[in-house]
Short mmCIF file of C-alpha atoms and ligand atoms in Angstrom, two decimals:
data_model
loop_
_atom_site.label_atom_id
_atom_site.label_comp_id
_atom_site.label_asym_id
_atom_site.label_seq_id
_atom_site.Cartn_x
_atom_site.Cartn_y
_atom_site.Cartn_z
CA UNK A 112 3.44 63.76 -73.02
CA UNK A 113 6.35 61.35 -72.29
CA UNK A 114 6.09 58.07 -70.16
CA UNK A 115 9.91 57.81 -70.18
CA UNK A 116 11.12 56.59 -67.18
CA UNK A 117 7.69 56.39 -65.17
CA UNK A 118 6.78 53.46 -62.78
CA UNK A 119 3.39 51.38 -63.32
CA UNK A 120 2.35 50.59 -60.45
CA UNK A 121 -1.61 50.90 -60.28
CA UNK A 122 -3.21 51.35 -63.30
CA UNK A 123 -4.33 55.40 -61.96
CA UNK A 124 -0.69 55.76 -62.64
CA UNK A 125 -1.36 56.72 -66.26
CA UNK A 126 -3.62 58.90 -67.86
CA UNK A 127 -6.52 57.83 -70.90
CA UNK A 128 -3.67 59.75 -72.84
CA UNK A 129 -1.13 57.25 -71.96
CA UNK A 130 -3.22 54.46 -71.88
CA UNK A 131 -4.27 55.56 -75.64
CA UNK A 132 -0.21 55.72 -76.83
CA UNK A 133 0.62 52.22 -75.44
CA UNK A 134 -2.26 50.90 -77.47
CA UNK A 135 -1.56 52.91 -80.28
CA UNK A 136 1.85 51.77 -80.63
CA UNK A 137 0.94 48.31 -79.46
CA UNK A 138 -1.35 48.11 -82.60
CA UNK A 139 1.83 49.36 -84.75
CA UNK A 140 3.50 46.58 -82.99
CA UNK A 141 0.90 43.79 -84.18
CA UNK A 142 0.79 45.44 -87.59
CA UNK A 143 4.50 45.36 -88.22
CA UNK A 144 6.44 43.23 -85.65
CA UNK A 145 9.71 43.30 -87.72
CA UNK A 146 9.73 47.33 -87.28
CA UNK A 147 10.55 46.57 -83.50
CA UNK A 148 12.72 43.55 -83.43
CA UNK A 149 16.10 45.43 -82.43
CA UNK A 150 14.32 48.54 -80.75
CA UNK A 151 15.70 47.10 -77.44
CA UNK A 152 19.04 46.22 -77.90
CA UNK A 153 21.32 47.03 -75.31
CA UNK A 154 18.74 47.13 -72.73
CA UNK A 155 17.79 44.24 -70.10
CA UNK A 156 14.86 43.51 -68.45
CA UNK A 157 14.92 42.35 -64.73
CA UNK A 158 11.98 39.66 -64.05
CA UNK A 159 11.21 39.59 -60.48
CA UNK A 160 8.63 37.00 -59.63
CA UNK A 161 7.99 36.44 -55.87
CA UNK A 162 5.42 34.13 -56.93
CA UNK A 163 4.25 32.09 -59.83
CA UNK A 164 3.00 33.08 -62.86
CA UNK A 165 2.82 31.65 -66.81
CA UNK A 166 1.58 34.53 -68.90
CA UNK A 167 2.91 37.91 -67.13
CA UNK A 168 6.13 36.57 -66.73
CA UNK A 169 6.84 35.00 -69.79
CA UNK A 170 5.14 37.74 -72.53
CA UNK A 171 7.65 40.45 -70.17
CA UNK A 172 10.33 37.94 -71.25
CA UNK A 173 9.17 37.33 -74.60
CA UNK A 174 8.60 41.45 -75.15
CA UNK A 175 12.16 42.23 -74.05
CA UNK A 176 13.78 39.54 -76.47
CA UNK A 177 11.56 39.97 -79.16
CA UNK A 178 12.36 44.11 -79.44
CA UNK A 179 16.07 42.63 -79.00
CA UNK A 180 16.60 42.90 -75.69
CA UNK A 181 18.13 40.45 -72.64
CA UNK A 182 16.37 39.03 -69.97
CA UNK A 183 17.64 38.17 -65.97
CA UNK A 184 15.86 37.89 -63.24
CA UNK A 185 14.64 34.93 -61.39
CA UNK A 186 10.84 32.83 -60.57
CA UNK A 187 11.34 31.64 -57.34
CA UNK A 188 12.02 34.23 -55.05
CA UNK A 189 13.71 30.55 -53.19
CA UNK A 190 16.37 31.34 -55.17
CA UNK A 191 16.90 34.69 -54.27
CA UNK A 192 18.61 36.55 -51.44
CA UNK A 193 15.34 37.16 -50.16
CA UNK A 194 15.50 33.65 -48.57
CA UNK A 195 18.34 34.69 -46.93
CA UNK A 196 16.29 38.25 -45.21
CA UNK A 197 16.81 40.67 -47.96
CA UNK A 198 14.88 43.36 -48.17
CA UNK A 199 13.32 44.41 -51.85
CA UNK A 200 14.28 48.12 -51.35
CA UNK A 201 18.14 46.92 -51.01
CA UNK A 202 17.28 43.57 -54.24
CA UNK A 203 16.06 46.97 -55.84
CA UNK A 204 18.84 49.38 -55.38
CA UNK A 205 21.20 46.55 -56.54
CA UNK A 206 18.94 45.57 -59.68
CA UNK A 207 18.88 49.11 -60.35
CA UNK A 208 22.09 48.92 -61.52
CA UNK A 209 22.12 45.33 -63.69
CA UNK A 210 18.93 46.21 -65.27
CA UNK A 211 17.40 49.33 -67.35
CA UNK A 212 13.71 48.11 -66.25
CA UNK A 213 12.07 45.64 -63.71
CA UNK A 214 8.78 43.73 -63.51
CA UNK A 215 7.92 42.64 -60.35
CA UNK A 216 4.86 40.47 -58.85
CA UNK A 217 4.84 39.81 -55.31
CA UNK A 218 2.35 37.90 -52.98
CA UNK A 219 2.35 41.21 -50.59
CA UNK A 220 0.28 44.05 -51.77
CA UNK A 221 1.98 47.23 -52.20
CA UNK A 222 5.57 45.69 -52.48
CA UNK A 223 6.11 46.79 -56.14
CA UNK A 224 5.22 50.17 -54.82
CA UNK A 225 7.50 50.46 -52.31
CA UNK A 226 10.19 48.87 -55.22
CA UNK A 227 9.73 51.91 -56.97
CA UNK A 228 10.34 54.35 -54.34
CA UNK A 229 14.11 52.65 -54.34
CA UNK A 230 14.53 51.94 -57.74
CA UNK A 231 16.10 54.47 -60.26
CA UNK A 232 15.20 52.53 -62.78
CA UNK A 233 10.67 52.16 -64.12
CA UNK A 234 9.24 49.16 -62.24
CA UNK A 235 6.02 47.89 -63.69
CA UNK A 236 3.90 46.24 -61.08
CA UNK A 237 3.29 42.16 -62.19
CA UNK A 238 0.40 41.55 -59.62
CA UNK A 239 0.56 42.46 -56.15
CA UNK A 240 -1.21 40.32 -53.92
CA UNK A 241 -4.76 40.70 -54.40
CA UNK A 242 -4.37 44.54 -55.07
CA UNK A 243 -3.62 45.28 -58.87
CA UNK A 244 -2.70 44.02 -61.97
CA UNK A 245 -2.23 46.75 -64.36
CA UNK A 246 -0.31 45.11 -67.49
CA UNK A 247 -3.41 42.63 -66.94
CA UNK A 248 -5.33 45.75 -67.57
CA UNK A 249 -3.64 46.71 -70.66
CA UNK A 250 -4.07 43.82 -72.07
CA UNK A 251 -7.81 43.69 -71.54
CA UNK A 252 -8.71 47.16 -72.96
CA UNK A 253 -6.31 46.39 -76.06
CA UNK A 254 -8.49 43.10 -76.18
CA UNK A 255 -11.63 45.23 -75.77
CA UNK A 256 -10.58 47.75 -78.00
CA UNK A 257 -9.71 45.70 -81.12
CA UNK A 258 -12.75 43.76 -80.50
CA UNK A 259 -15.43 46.05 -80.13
CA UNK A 260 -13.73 49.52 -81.20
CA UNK A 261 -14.36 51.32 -78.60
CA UNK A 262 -13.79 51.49 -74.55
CA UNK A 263 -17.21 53.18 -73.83
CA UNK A 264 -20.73 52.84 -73.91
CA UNK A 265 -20.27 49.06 -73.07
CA UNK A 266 -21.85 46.46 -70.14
CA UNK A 267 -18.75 44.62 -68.72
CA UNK A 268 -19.62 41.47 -66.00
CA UNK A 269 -17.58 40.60 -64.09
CA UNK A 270 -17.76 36.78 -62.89
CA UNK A 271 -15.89 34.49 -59.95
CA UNK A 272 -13.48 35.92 -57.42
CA UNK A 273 -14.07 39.35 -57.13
CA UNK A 274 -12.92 40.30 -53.66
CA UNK A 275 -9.12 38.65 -54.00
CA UNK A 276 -9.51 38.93 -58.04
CA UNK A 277 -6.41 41.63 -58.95
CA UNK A 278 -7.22 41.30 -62.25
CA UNK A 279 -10.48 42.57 -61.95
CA UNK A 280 -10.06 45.68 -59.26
CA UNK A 281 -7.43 46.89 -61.56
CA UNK A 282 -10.06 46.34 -64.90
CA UNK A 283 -13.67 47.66 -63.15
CA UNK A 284 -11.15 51.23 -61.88
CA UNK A 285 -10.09 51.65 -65.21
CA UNK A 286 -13.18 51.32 -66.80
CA UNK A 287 -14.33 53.43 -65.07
CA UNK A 288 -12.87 55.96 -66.15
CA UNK A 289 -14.31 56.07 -69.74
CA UNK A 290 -17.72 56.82 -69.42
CA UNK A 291 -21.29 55.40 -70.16
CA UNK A 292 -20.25 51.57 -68.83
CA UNK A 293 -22.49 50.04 -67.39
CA UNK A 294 -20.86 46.98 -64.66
CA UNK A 295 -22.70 43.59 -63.62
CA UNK A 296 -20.82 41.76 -60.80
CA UNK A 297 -21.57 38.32 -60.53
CA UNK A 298 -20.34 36.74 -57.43
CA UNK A 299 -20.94 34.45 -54.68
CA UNK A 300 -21.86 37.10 -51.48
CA UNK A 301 -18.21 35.73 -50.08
CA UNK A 302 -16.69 37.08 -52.98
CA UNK A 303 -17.87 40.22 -53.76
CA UNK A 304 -16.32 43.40 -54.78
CA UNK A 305 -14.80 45.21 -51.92
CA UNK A 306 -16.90 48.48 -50.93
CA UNK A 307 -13.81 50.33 -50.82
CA UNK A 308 -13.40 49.52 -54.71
CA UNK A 309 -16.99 50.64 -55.66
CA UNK A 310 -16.35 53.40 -53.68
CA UNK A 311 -13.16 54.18 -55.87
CA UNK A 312 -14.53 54.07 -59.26
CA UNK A 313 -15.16 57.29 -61.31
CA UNK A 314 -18.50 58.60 -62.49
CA UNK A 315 -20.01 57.71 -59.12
CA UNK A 316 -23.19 60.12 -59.98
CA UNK A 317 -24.03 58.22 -63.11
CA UNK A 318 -22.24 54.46 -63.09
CA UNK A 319 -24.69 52.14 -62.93
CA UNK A 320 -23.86 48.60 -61.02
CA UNK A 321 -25.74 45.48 -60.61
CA UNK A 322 -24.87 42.75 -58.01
CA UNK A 323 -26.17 39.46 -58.25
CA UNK A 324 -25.24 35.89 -57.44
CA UNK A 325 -27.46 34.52 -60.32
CA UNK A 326 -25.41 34.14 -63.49
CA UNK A 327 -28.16 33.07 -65.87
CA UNK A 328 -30.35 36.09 -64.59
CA UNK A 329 -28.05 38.74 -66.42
CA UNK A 330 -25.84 36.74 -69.21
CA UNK A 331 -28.85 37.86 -72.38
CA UNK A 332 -27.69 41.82 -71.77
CA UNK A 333 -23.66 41.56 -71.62
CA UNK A 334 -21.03 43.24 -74.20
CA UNK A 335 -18.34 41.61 -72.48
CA UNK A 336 -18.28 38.59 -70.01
CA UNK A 337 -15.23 38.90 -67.55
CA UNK A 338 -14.61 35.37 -66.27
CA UNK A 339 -12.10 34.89 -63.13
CA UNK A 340 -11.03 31.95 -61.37
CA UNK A 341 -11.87 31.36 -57.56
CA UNK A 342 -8.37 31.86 -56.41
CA UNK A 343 -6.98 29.00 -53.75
CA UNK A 344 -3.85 30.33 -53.00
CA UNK A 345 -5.88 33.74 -51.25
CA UNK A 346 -8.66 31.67 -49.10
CA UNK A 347 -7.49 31.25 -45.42
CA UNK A 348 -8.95 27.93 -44.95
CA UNK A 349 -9.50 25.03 -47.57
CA UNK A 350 -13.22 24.43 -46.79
CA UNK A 351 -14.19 27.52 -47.90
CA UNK A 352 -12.30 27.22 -51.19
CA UNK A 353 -13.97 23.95 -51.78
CA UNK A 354 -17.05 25.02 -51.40
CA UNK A 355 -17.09 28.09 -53.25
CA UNK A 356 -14.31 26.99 -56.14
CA UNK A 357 -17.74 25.68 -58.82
CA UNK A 358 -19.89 28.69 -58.19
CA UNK A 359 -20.08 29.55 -61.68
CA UNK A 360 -19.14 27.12 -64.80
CA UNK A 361 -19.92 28.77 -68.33
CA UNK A 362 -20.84 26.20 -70.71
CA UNK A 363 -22.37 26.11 -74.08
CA UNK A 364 -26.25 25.67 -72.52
CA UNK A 365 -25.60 29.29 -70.40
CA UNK A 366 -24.58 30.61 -73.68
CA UNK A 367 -27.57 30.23 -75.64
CA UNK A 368 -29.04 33.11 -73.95
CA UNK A 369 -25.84 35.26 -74.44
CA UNK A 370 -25.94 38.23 -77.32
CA UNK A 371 -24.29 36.97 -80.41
CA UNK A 372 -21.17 39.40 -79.91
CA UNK A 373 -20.73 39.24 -76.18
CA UNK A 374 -16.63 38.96 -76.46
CA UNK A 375 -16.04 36.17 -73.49
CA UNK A 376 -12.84 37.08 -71.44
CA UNK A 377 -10.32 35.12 -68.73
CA UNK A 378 -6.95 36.90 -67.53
CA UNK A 379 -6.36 32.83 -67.50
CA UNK A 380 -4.97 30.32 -66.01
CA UNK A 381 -8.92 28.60 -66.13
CA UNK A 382 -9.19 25.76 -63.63
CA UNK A 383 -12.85 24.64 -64.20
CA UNK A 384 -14.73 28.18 -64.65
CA UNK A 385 -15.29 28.12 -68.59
CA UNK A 386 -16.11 24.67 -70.04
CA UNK A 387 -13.34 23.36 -72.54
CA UNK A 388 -16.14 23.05 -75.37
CA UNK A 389 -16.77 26.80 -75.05
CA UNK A 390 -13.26 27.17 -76.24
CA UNK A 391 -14.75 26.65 -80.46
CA UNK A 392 -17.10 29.13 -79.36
CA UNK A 393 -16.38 32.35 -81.68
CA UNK A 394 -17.11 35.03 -78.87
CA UNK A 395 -14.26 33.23 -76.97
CA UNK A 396 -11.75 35.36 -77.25
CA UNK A 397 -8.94 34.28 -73.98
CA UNK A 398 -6.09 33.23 -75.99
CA UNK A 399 -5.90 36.11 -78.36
CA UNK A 400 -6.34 38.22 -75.32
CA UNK A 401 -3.42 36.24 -73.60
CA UNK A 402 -0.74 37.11 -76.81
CA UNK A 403 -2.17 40.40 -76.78
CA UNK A 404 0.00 40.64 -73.47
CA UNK A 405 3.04 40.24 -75.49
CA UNK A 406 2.17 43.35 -77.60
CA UNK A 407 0.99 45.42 -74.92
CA UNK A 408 3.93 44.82 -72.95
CA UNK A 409 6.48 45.42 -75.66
CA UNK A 410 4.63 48.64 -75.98
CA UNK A 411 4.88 49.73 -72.23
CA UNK A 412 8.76 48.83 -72.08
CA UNK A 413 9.66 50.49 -75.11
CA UNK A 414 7.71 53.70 -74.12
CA UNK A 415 8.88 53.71 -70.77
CA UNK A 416 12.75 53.37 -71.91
CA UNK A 417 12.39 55.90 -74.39
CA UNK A 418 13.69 53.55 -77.49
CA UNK A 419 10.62 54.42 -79.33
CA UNK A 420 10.52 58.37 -80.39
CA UNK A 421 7.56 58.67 -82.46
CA UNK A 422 4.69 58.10 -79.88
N1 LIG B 195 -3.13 36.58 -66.13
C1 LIG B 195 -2.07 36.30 -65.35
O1 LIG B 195 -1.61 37.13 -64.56
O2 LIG B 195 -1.56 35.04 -65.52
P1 LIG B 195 -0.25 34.48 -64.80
O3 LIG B 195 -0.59 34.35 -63.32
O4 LIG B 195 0.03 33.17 -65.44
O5 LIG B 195 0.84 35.48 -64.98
#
């Protein structure tokens, strides 16, 4: 099994297999960060953000330098050639040859993909509209995985935005794929998981799913709580946004009913969905899930470029 020169795109892209090495070696990573800080040398990373992001964008850059590699790329697509009518296949081709590897998030949904099929060089998908997000993904089960040991067997909510939420069609697919979990989507109806997305996920004879709008009905029989932002930038008209944007706000009072080990989860950035005070709360786990990314994605890059043999 080799991942060398593969494209992510959407998370189906891989096998369990894979997943399992980039976690593996991730978890080598974490362990012994000095072990990779030159495993990159020689080798840049083109960062291609058609629209904004903190934490995707900047653990890519801070993987790359961190193994020792360099960094170009740009995070305004403003300042591209794109504002002048360039296509990505012909910003690919070209970046094919500064770069050794690409990251790319783009408002549209399936322009990564269509990246790839110009690129001769792996493009990992950075968010694509309100499609995927399957670094995201990575770094959830790796969050899961060192929290609670194990990807099966579990109940995962899922809480906010669920229709536009990339994050989370990208995390419920995968999931889905290990078997025994058990899904509780908490939405308002608006906002609700596409049917085309239930109608994806694996185990369809045995997966269990439960829809509700109530929060406090469900929250005493969760492993892990899946918190996502109602996302502004995705509604068509601002009414609805402000209307729907408060559905759900975890606080310390809705926890009290919580288990004691339900891991609480946010791909981030929070606007007002998960009270500041819940932050001291132990089971809040967001910020170590959010420099998990970092790991992960030094991982992915250093499997996909081949600079790490032992896998
Ligand atoms: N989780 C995530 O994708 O965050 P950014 O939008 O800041 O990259």
């Amino acid at each position: 099994m080799s991942l060398v020169g593969k494209h992510l795109i959407d998370p189906g892209d891989f096998t369990l297999t894979e997943f399992d090495s980039v976690f593996q070696l991730a978890e080598k990573i974490i362990e012994n960060k000095e072990d990779f800080s030159e495993i990159c040398k020689g080798k840049i990373l083109a960062s291609l953000f058609y629209e904004p992001s903190t934490r995707t964008r900047l653990s890519f850059e801070s993987a790359m330098l961190r193994m020792g590699g360099k960094v170009l790329g740009f995070s305004d697509a403003n300042v591209s050639s794109t504002s002048k009518g360039e296509s990505i296949a012909d910003t690919i081709r070209v970046i094919s040859s500064y770069a050794d590897i690409a990251v790319i998030r783009h408002p549209k949904e399936g322009a990564p993909k269509l990246a790839s099929k110009y690129s001769s060089i792996p493009i990992i998908n950075g968010g694509d509209g309100g499609h995927q997000h399957p670094t995201q993904t990575l770094t959830d089960l790796l969050t899961i995985r060192t929290f609670k040991g194990s990807l099966q067997g579990i109940s995962v909510a899922f809480c906010g935005d669920l229709k536009f939420g990339r994050t989370v069609h990208s995390l419920i697919k995968t999931l889905s794929r290990y078997p025994y979990n058990r899904f509780i989507l908490i939405s308002p109806r608006e906002l609700r998981l596409p049917e085309h997305i239930k109608y994806s996920l694996d185990n369809q004879k045995t997966i269990e799913i439960i829809e509700t709008e109530d929060l406090e009905s469900v929250i005493d029989n969760i492993d892990i709580f899946y918190m996502t932002r109602i996302q502004k930038e995705r509604f068509f008209n601002e009414a609805d946004y402000v209307r729907l944007k408060d559905s759900y706000i975890l606080n310390k009072e809705k926890l009290k009913c919580a288990k004691k080990d339900m891991l609480i989860m946010h791909p981030l950035p929070r606007v007002n969905e998960i009270s500041y005070e819940v932050d001291e709360d132990d089971r809040a786990v967001y910020f170590k899930q959010a420099e998990f990314g970092v790991y992960v994605r030094m991982a992915l890059m250093a499997l996909l470029l081949g600079v790490y043999k032992n896998a």
